[in-house]
Short mmCIF file of C-alpha atoms and ligand atoms in Angstrom, two decimals:
data_model
loop_
_atom_site.label_atom_id
_atom_site.label_comp_id
_atom_site.label_asym_id
_atom_site.label_seq_id
_atom_site.Cartn_x
_atom_site.Cartn_y
_atom_site.Cartn_z
CA UNK A 7 0.02 -0.06 -0.09
CA UNK A 8 1.42 3.29 -1.08
CA UNK A 9 1.56 6.13 1.50
CA UNK A 10 -1.30 8.30 -0.35
CA UNK A 11 -3.71 5.07 -0.28
CA UNK A 12 -3.67 4.85 3.60
CA UNK A 13 -6.79 5.47 5.28
CA UNK A 14 -6.62 8.87 7.18
CA UNK A 15 -7.25 9.37 10.91
CA UNK A 16 -10.97 10.00 11.60
CA UNK A 17 -12.84 10.72 14.83
CA UNK A 18 -15.73 8.37 15.48
CA UNK A 19 -18.56 9.25 13.37
CA UNK A 20 -20.64 9.78 16.36
CA UNK A 21 -18.50 12.56 17.10
CA UNK A 22 -18.97 14.42 14.03
CA UNK A 23 -20.96 17.59 13.99
CA UNK A 24 -23.88 17.50 11.66
CA UNK A 25 -23.54 19.36 8.24
CA UNK A 26 -23.65 23.12 8.90
CA UNK A 27 -26.83 24.65 8.75
CA UNK A 28 -28.87 21.40 8.23
CA UNK A 29 -31.68 22.53 10.70
CA UNK A 30 -32.04 25.74 8.61
CA UNK A 31 -32.31 23.83 5.18
CA UNK A 32 -34.66 21.42 6.86
CA UNK A 33 -36.98 24.20 7.75
CA UNK A 34 -36.55 26.00 4.28
CA UNK A 35 -37.40 23.20 2.32
CA UNK A 36 -40.59 22.50 4.43
CA UNK A 37 -41.60 26.00 3.84
CA UNK A 38 -40.95 25.74 0.21
CA UNK A 39 -42.68 22.37 -0.27
CA UNK A 40 -45.54 23.80 1.88
CA UNK A 41 -45.81 26.58 -1.05
CA UNK A 42 -46.06 23.76 -3.32
CA UNK A 43 -48.79 21.70 -1.53
CA UNK A 44 -50.92 24.96 -0.93
CA UNK A 45 -51.10 25.47 -4.67
CA UNK A 46 -53.79 24.09 -6.88
CA UNK A 47 -52.71 22.90 -10.44
CA UNK A 48 -53.13 25.72 -13.17
CA UNK A 49 -56.11 25.78 -15.59
CA UNK A 50 -55.62 24.47 -19.07
CA UNK A 51 -58.22 26.56 -20.78
CA UNK A 52 -59.91 25.91 -23.96
CA UNK A 53 -61.15 28.89 -25.69
CA UNK A 54 -63.40 28.15 -28.74
CA UNK A 55 -62.39 29.98 -31.97
CA UNK A 56 -65.03 29.08 -34.55
CA UNK A 57 -63.02 29.40 -37.70
CA UNK A 58 -60.41 26.74 -36.53
CA UNK A 59 -62.34 23.57 -37.54
CA UNK A 60 -60.95 20.49 -36.35
CA UNK A 61 -58.33 22.35 -34.41
CA UNK A 62 -58.69 22.43 -30.44
CA UNK A 63 -56.50 25.10 -28.91
CA UNK A 64 -55.49 24.53 -24.88
CA UNK A 65 -53.75 27.25 -23.02
CA UNK A 66 -52.24 26.61 -19.66
CA UNK A 67 -52.87 29.40 -17.61
CA UNK A 68 -49.64 30.32 -15.46
CA UNK A 69 -50.75 33.47 -14.66
CA UNK A 70 -52.63 32.45 -11.75
CA UNK A 71 -49.66 31.36 -9.48
CA UNK A 72 -49.40 33.47 -6.33
CA UNK A 73 -46.51 35.52 -7.89
CA UNK A 74 -48.40 35.94 -11.46
CA UNK A 75 -46.27 33.93 -13.79
CA UNK A 76 -44.94 30.74 -14.88
CA UNK A 77 -41.53 31.72 -13.34
CA UNK A 78 -43.18 30.84 -9.62
CA UNK A 79 -42.39 27.10 -10.77
CA UNK A 80 -39.02 27.96 -11.69
CA UNK A 81 -38.18 30.08 -8.78
CA UNK A 82 -39.36 27.34 -6.33
CA UNK A 83 -37.01 24.86 -8.15
CA UNK A 84 -34.18 27.45 -8.20
CA UNK A 85 -34.42 27.80 -4.58
CA UNK A 86 -34.71 23.93 -3.84
CA UNK A 87 -31.67 23.46 -6.13
CA UNK A 88 -29.43 26.00 -4.30
CA UNK A 89 -30.56 24.64 -0.89
CA UNK A 90 -30.01 21.13 -1.85
CA UNK A 91 -26.50 22.07 -3.22
CA UNK A 92 -25.49 23.71 0.08
CA UNK A 93 -25.31 27.17 -1.80
CA UNK A 94 -28.11 28.92 0.09
CA UNK A 95 -28.06 29.02 3.72
CA UNK A 96 -29.40 31.01 6.54
CA UNK A 97 -28.65 34.57 5.82
CA UNK A 98 -27.58 34.09 2.19
CA UNK A 99 -27.98 37.00 0.16
CA UNK A 100 -29.49 36.11 -3.09
CA UNK A 101 -28.75 37.82 -6.48
CA UNK A 102 -30.46 37.19 -9.94
CA UNK A 103 -30.37 38.73 -13.34
CA UNK A 104 -33.67 39.09 -14.58
CA UNK A 105 -36.03 40.80 -17.04
CA UNK A 106 -38.54 40.89 -14.08
CA UNK A 107 -41.04 37.91 -13.65
CA UNK A 108 -38.41 35.59 -12.22
CA UNK A 109 -37.13 38.35 -10.00
CA UNK A 110 -40.94 38.62 -8.69
CA UNK A 111 -41.16 35.03 -7.85
CA UNK A 112 -37.73 34.99 -6.24
CA UNK A 113 -38.46 37.94 -4.07
CA UNK A 114 -41.50 36.27 -2.92
CA UNK A 115 -39.44 32.97 -1.97
CA UNK A 116 -36.67 35.21 -0.47
CA UNK A 117 -39.26 36.80 1.83
CA UNK A 118 -40.83 33.51 2.92
CA UNK A 119 -37.39 32.41 3.91
CA UNK A 120 -36.19 35.77 5.21
CA UNK A 121 -33.23 36.10 2.91
CA UNK A 122 -31.85 39.35 1.39
CA UNK A 123 -32.90 39.54 -2.24
CA UNK A 124 -31.46 41.89 -5.26
CA UNK A 125 -32.61 41.65 -8.75
CA UNK A 126 -30.30 42.92 -11.52
CA UNK A 127 -32.65 44.10 -14.28
CA UNK A 128 -32.51 46.51 -17.19
CA UNK A 129 -34.15 50.07 -16.87
CA UNK A 130 -36.89 49.12 -19.20
CA UNK A 131 -38.56 46.56 -16.86
CA UNK A 132 -42.45 47.23 -16.16
CA UNK A 133 -43.23 49.42 -13.12
CA UNK A 134 -45.52 46.88 -11.92
CA UNK A 135 -42.86 44.09 -11.60
CA UNK A 136 -40.40 46.53 -10.00
CA UNK A 137 -43.07 47.34 -7.30
CA UNK A 138 -44.16 43.72 -6.83
CA UNK A 139 -40.28 42.99 -6.12
CA UNK A 140 -40.02 45.71 -3.49
CA UNK A 141 -43.18 44.69 -1.91
CA UNK A 142 -41.77 41.51 -1.26
CA UNK A 143 -38.71 43.18 0.13
CA UNK A 144 -36.27 42.68 -2.54
CA UNK A 145 -34.06 45.38 -3.87
CA UNK A 146 -33.82 46.38 -7.52
CA UNK A 147 -30.25 47.32 -9.24
CA UNK A 148 -30.86 48.55 -12.69
CA UNK A 149 -28.65 48.28 -15.82
CA UNK A 150 -28.62 50.21 -19.15
CA UNK A 151 -28.84 47.00 -21.30
CA UNK A 152 -30.08 43.17 -20.95
CA UNK A 153 -26.86 42.09 -22.01
CA UNK A 154 -25.31 43.56 -18.85
CA UNK A 155 -27.40 41.65 -16.29
CA UNK A 156 -25.09 38.50 -15.96
CA UNK A 157 -21.82 39.98 -15.13
CA UNK A 158 -23.39 42.59 -12.84
CA UNK A 159 -25.35 39.99 -10.86
CA UNK A 160 -22.25 37.67 -10.68
CA UNK A 161 -20.27 40.65 -9.49
CA UNK A 162 -22.80 41.65 -7.05
CA UNK A 163 -23.20 38.35 -5.63
CA UNK A 164 -19.34 37.75 -5.25
CA UNK A 165 -19.12 41.09 -3.47
CA UNK A 166 -21.77 40.45 -1.06
CA UNK A 167 -20.51 36.82 -0.25
CA UNK A 168 -24.07 35.76 -1.67
CA UNK A 169 -25.21 33.35 -4.07
CA UNK A 170 -25.95 34.21 -7.87
CA UNK A 171 -29.35 32.10 -8.55
CA UNK A 172 -28.43 32.25 -12.57
CA UNK A 173 -31.81 31.15 -13.92
CA UNK A 174 -30.26 31.50 -17.61
CA UNK A 175 -27.81 28.39 -16.69
CA UNK A 176 -29.83 26.32 -14.15
CA UNK A 177 -33.44 26.63 -15.52
CA UNK A 178 -33.00 23.63 -17.47
CA UNK A 179 -31.65 21.65 -14.70
CA UNK A 180 -33.29 23.00 -11.68
CA UNK A 181 -36.66 21.59 -13.13
CA UNK A 182 -37.10 17.90 -12.51
CA UNK A 183 -37.98 17.19 -16.08
CA UNK A 184 -39.05 13.27 -15.66
CA UNK A 185 -41.88 14.46 -13.83
CA UNK A 186 -42.54 15.50 -10.12
CA UNK A 187 -45.57 17.73 -11.11
CA UNK A 188 -43.54 19.78 -13.53
CA UNK A 189 -45.39 21.75 -16.24
CA UNK A 190 -45.03 19.05 -18.88
CA UNK A 191 -46.48 16.40 -16.81
CA UNK A 192 -49.40 18.54 -15.76
CA UNK A 193 -50.33 19.58 -19.37
CA UNK A 194 -50.27 15.70 -20.47
CA UNK A 195 -52.40 14.51 -17.43
CA UNK A 196 -54.83 17.40 -18.30
CA UNK A 197 -55.48 16.55 -21.76
CA UNK A 198 -56.06 12.85 -21.08
CA UNK A 199 -59.83 13.09 -21.45
CA UNK A 200 -59.78 14.99 -24.43
CA UNK A 201 -60.88 14.15 -27.93
CA UNK A 202 -57.23 14.49 -29.13
CA UNK A 203 -55.20 13.74 -25.71
CA UNK A 204 -51.88 13.89 -27.21
CA UNK A 205 -51.22 17.40 -28.74
CA UNK A 206 -49.82 17.51 -32.46
CA UNK A 207 -47.79 20.46 -31.07
CA UNK A 208 -47.05 22.22 -28.08
CA UNK A 209 -45.95 25.84 -28.82
CA UNK A 210 -43.52 27.79 -26.53
CA UNK A 211 -41.59 31.29 -26.52
CA UNK A 212 -37.90 31.33 -25.12
CA UNK A 213 -36.47 33.40 -22.45
CA UNK A 214 -34.21 31.23 -20.52
CA UNK A 215 -35.27 28.18 -22.83
CA UNK A 216 -36.06 26.33 -19.59
CA UNK A 217 -39.72 25.77 -20.21
CA UNK A 218 -39.33 24.45 -23.70
CA UNK A 219 -36.48 22.16 -22.40
CA UNK A 220 -38.68 20.55 -19.71
CA UNK A 221 -41.29 20.06 -22.36
CA UNK A 222 -39.45 18.80 -25.18
CA UNK A 223 -37.58 16.32 -22.78
CA UNK A 224 -40.64 15.08 -21.22
CA UNK A 225 -42.21 14.44 -24.78
CA UNK A 226 -39.28 12.17 -25.73
CA UNK A 227 -39.00 10.52 -22.20
CA UNK A 228 -42.82 9.55 -22.28
CA UNK A 229 -42.40 8.40 -26.05
CA UNK A 230 -45.16 11.00 -27.20
CA UNK A 231 -45.70 11.88 -30.80
CA UNK A 232 -46.35 15.49 -30.04
CA UNK A 233 -43.98 18.07 -31.12
CA UNK A 234 -42.42 21.00 -29.86
CA UNK A 235 -42.36 24.55 -31.63
CA UNK A 236 -40.34 27.13 -30.07
CA UNK A 237 -41.45 30.73 -31.14
CA UNK A 238 -38.74 33.40 -31.01
CA UNK A 239 -39.13 37.48 -31.22
CA UNK A 240 -37.64 40.02 -33.45
CA UNK A 241 -34.65 40.92 -31.47
CA UNK A 242 -33.14 37.49 -30.07
CA UNK A 243 -30.10 35.35 -30.78
CA UNK A 244 -32.03 32.16 -30.48
CA UNK A 245 -33.39 31.67 -33.68
CA UNK A 246 -30.38 32.44 -35.70
CA UNK A 247 -28.41 29.95 -33.31
CA UNK A 248 -30.85 27.30 -34.07
CA UNK A 249 -30.90 27.88 -37.82
CA UNK A 250 -27.03 27.77 -37.80
CA UNK A 251 -26.15 25.51 -35.08
CA UNK A 252 -23.77 28.50 -33.91
CA UNK A 253 -24.19 29.03 -30.15
CA UNK A 254 -22.24 32.22 -30.24
CA UNK A 255 -24.76 34.27 -31.93
CA UNK A 256 -25.65 37.47 -30.41
CA UNK A 257 -28.16 40.32 -30.85
CA UNK A 258 -27.35 43.71 -29.83
CA UNK A 259 -30.74 45.34 -29.83
CA UNK A 260 -32.63 44.58 -26.78
CA UNK A 261 -35.91 42.55 -26.86
CA UNK A 262 -39.16 44.62 -26.77
CA UNK A 263 -41.19 41.75 -25.48
CA UNK A 264 -40.50 41.29 -21.72
CA UNK A 265 -39.39 37.71 -20.47
CA UNK A 266 -38.59 36.44 -24.09
CA UNK A 267 -35.71 36.96 -26.66
CA UNK A 268 -32.35 37.15 -25.24
CA UNK A 269 -29.12 39.08 -26.35
CA UNK A 270 -27.31 35.66 -26.22
CA UNK A 271 -27.99 31.96 -26.53
CA UNK A 272 -28.82 31.06 -23.06
CA UNK A 273 -27.03 27.98 -21.74
CA UNK A 274 -30.83 26.57 -20.56
CA UNK A 275 -31.78 26.67 -24.32
CA UNK A 276 -31.60 23.00 -25.81
CA UNK A 277 -31.94 23.10 -29.48
CA UNK A 278 -31.84 19.32 -29.69
CA UNK A 279 -35.33 18.90 -28.30
CA UNK A 280 -36.94 21.20 -30.52
CA UNK A 281 -38.96 20.12 -33.68
CA UNK A 282 -39.35 23.39 -35.35
CA UNK A 283 -38.69 27.08 -34.64
CA UNK A 284 -40.15 30.22 -36.06
CA UNK A 285 -39.43 34.00 -35.52
CA UNK A 286 -42.04 36.62 -35.71
CA UNK A 287 -42.26 40.50 -35.53
CA UNK A 288 -42.95 42.15 -32.22
CA UNK A 289 -46.05 43.75 -33.87
CA UNK A 290 -47.28 40.41 -34.45
CA UNK A 291 -46.67 39.25 -30.74
CA UNK A 292 -48.55 42.38 -29.50
CA UNK A 293 -51.46 42.11 -31.89
CA UNK A 294 -51.83 38.62 -30.77
CA UNK A 295 -51.76 39.53 -27.35
CA UNK A 296 -54.62 42.13 -27.93
CA UNK A 297 -56.52 39.67 -29.91
CA UNK A 298 -56.23 36.57 -27.19
CA UNK A 299 -56.98 39.27 -24.47
CA UNK A 300 -60.42 40.38 -26.31
CA UNK A 301 -61.33 36.65 -26.77
CA UNK A 302 -60.70 35.73 -23.14
CA UNK A 303 -62.19 38.90 -21.66
CA UNK A 304 -59.16 39.54 -19.52
CA UNK A 305 -55.59 40.82 -20.35
CA UNK A 306 -52.56 38.42 -21.16
CA UNK A 307 -48.94 39.72 -21.39
CA UNK A 308 -46.88 40.27 -24.48
CA UNK A 309 -44.86 36.96 -24.59
CA UNK A 310 -48.15 35.10 -24.34
CA UNK A 311 -49.10 36.89 -27.69
CA UNK A 312 -46.00 35.37 -29.09
CA UNK A 313 -47.12 31.95 -27.86
CA UNK A 314 -50.58 32.77 -29.71
CA UNK A 315 -49.05 33.94 -32.77
CA UNK A 316 -47.05 30.63 -33.03
CA UNK A 317 -50.30 28.49 -32.32
CA UNK A 318 -52.29 30.23 -35.01
CA UNK A 319 -49.61 29.84 -37.39
CA UNK A 320 -49.20 26.05 -36.77
CA UNK A 321 -53.23 25.68 -36.98
CA UNK A 322 -52.96 27.54 -40.28
CA UNK A 323 -50.43 25.09 -41.48
CA UNK A 324 -52.61 21.98 -40.19
CA UNK A 325 -55.82 23.17 -41.75
CA UNK A 326 -53.90 23.85 -45.15
CA UNK A 327 -52.62 20.07 -44.80
CA UNK A 328 -56.50 19.03 -43.96
CA UNK A 329 -54.99 17.78 -40.56
CA UNK A 330 -57.11 17.89 -37.08
CA UNK A 331 -55.83 17.75 -33.72
CA UNK A 332 -55.20 19.47 -30.44
CA UNK A 333 -52.29 22.42 -29.76
CA UNK A 334 -51.35 23.52 -26.46
CA UNK A 335 -49.64 26.66 -25.36
CA UNK A 336 -49.17 28.84 -22.06
CA UNK A 337 -50.62 31.95 -20.73
CA UNK A 338 -47.09 33.12 -19.28
CA UNK A 339 -48.50 36.18 -17.24
CA UNK A 340 -51.23 38.61 -16.71
CA UNK A 341 -51.38 41.84 -19.09
CA UNK A 342 -51.78 44.24 -16.50
CA UNK A 343 -48.20 44.39 -15.93
CA UNK A 344 -48.07 46.00 -19.16
CA UNK A 345 -50.70 48.58 -19.09
CA UNK A 346 -48.12 51.21 -19.59
CA UNK A 347 -46.41 49.55 -22.58
CA UNK A 348 -48.36 47.19 -24.81
CA UNK A 349 -51.74 48.28 -23.80
CA UNK A 350 -50.84 51.87 -24.24
CA UNK A 351 -51.37 53.50 -27.77
CA UNK A 352 -48.74 56.11 -26.92
CA UNK A 353 -45.96 53.61 -26.28
CA UNK A 354 -46.85 51.78 -29.42
CA UNK A 355 -46.57 54.88 -31.46
CA UNK A 356 -43.26 55.81 -29.80
CA UNK A 357 -41.84 52.44 -30.49
CA UNK A 358 -43.16 52.54 -34.12
CA UNK A 359 -45.14 49.35 -33.87
CA UNK A 360 -48.10 48.94 -35.84
CA UNK A 361 -50.09 46.10 -34.87
CA UNK A 362 -53.45 46.67 -37.07
CA UNK A 363 -52.36 44.27 -40.01
CA UNK A 364 -51.73 41.57 -37.66
CA UNK A 365 -54.65 42.10 -35.40
CA UNK A 366 -56.83 42.07 -38.73
CA UNK A 367 -55.40 39.07 -39.96
CA UNK A 368 -55.37 37.07 -36.47
CA UNK A 369 -59.05 38.12 -36.02
CA UNK A 370 -60.02 37.06 -39.50
CA UNK A 371 -58.30 33.55 -39.11
CA UNK A 372 -59.79 32.64 -35.85
CA UNK A 373 -63.34 33.75 -37.05
CA UNK A 374 -63.22 32.12 -40.32
CA UNK A 375 -60.07 29.85 -40.90
CA UNK A 376 -58.58 32.24 -43.47
CA UNK A 377 -54.83 32.98 -42.89
CA UNK A 378 -53.91 35.54 -45.37
CA UNK A 379 -50.27 36.37 -44.57
CA UNK A 380 -47.59 33.83 -43.23
CA UNK A 381 -44.66 36.14 -42.56
CA UNK A 382 -43.02 34.30 -39.95
CA UNK A 383 -39.41 33.15 -40.65
C1 PLP B 413 -43.33 36.39 -19.01
C2 PLP B 413 -42.37 35.54 -19.51
N1 PLP B 413 -42.88 34.64 -20.47
C3 PLP B 413 -42.11 33.75 -21.09
C4 PLP B 413 -40.77 33.48 -20.40
C5 PLP B 413 -39.96 32.39 -21.05
O1 PLP B 413 -39.89 31.16 -20.30
P1 PLP B 413 -38.73 30.49 -20.06
O2 PLP B 413 -37.42 31.33 -19.37
O3 PLP B 413 -38.87 29.30 -19.63
O4 PLP B 413 -37.99 30.17 -21.46
C6 PLP B 413 -40.53 34.15 -19.37
C7 PLP B 413 -39.19 34.21 -18.79
O5 PLP B 413 -38.77 34.68 -17.81
C8 PLP B 413 -41.36 35.35 -18.97
O6 PLP B 413 -40.94 35.97 -17.89
#
């Protein structure tokens, strides 16, 4: 036996102290699991669009989580992931890079666990999201461009001796994609009694890429024939990267659709599980948001408009081919967060966004089935 291979001396196991902070993490996990247990599943709503003969549309309403968006699930997962990895402990300062929604949900969980929280976000983040973060006791640190959020958040966390939650890296792995009540499992369980229980397509936008990663992996894991279409927005690196296979693509103009479209290809974006990708103008996303809000009698957010335009685009292709079936997408958040922007005609004019041609086209489509222009990439 060499010197290196000898057993090192160790005190009796009974004398070893328990892992530092074990009591705190036990309490913290109990609180996070309690939040999950108190939450009901989100609705899978089925609006009727009389022009879409043979096509059933379903929208999973993630706006009804306690913090108002699909990011409630991710925030809970990121906290559990950090605690179980020993990175989040009693008193740890948490820092996140966000366009707003994730930070709102993380501020809520930080408040539940009595942890300091700092959100690093672009100046353009909606006032309602900033107010919600501050309401939960979080602090907001603003930067000029979305591309700066990563390094500033990392630096701030290091300076505070805290933990950078880093949703853009960890979204795809913090969520248990095989099941454990994730969004994909919930969708497919809720579809079971429908006429077409296995959707032809699930349509999803991309911010971190984490939700599409969970859905795409689950589809494969369960051997389903459903396909996944990801819809990218005007100012974003994802589509060009998907088309070229180059993960180093960047986009210097900030996305105007909050929550989706990124300046770089995020580590959580997994192209291998995507069956098809389209890229659409911001005017199309915002027009679709208005049309869907009118038909649901309540406001949805801009990224939900991105999803709805993608759904219509896929539905039109299926109808042209004479196919029938179901399509599923998400209501990502509530439109009241965007009263000052997408729902404000002055903001639209200032940003030179004319939604009327898309609005008319989508209304005609859902009422008659006639899809006049198909200008997605
Ligand atoms: C409002 C909104 N919609 C959609 C998304 C995209 O979800 P994902 O990050 O899972 O790609 C986000 C992400 O932050 C969001 O905030």
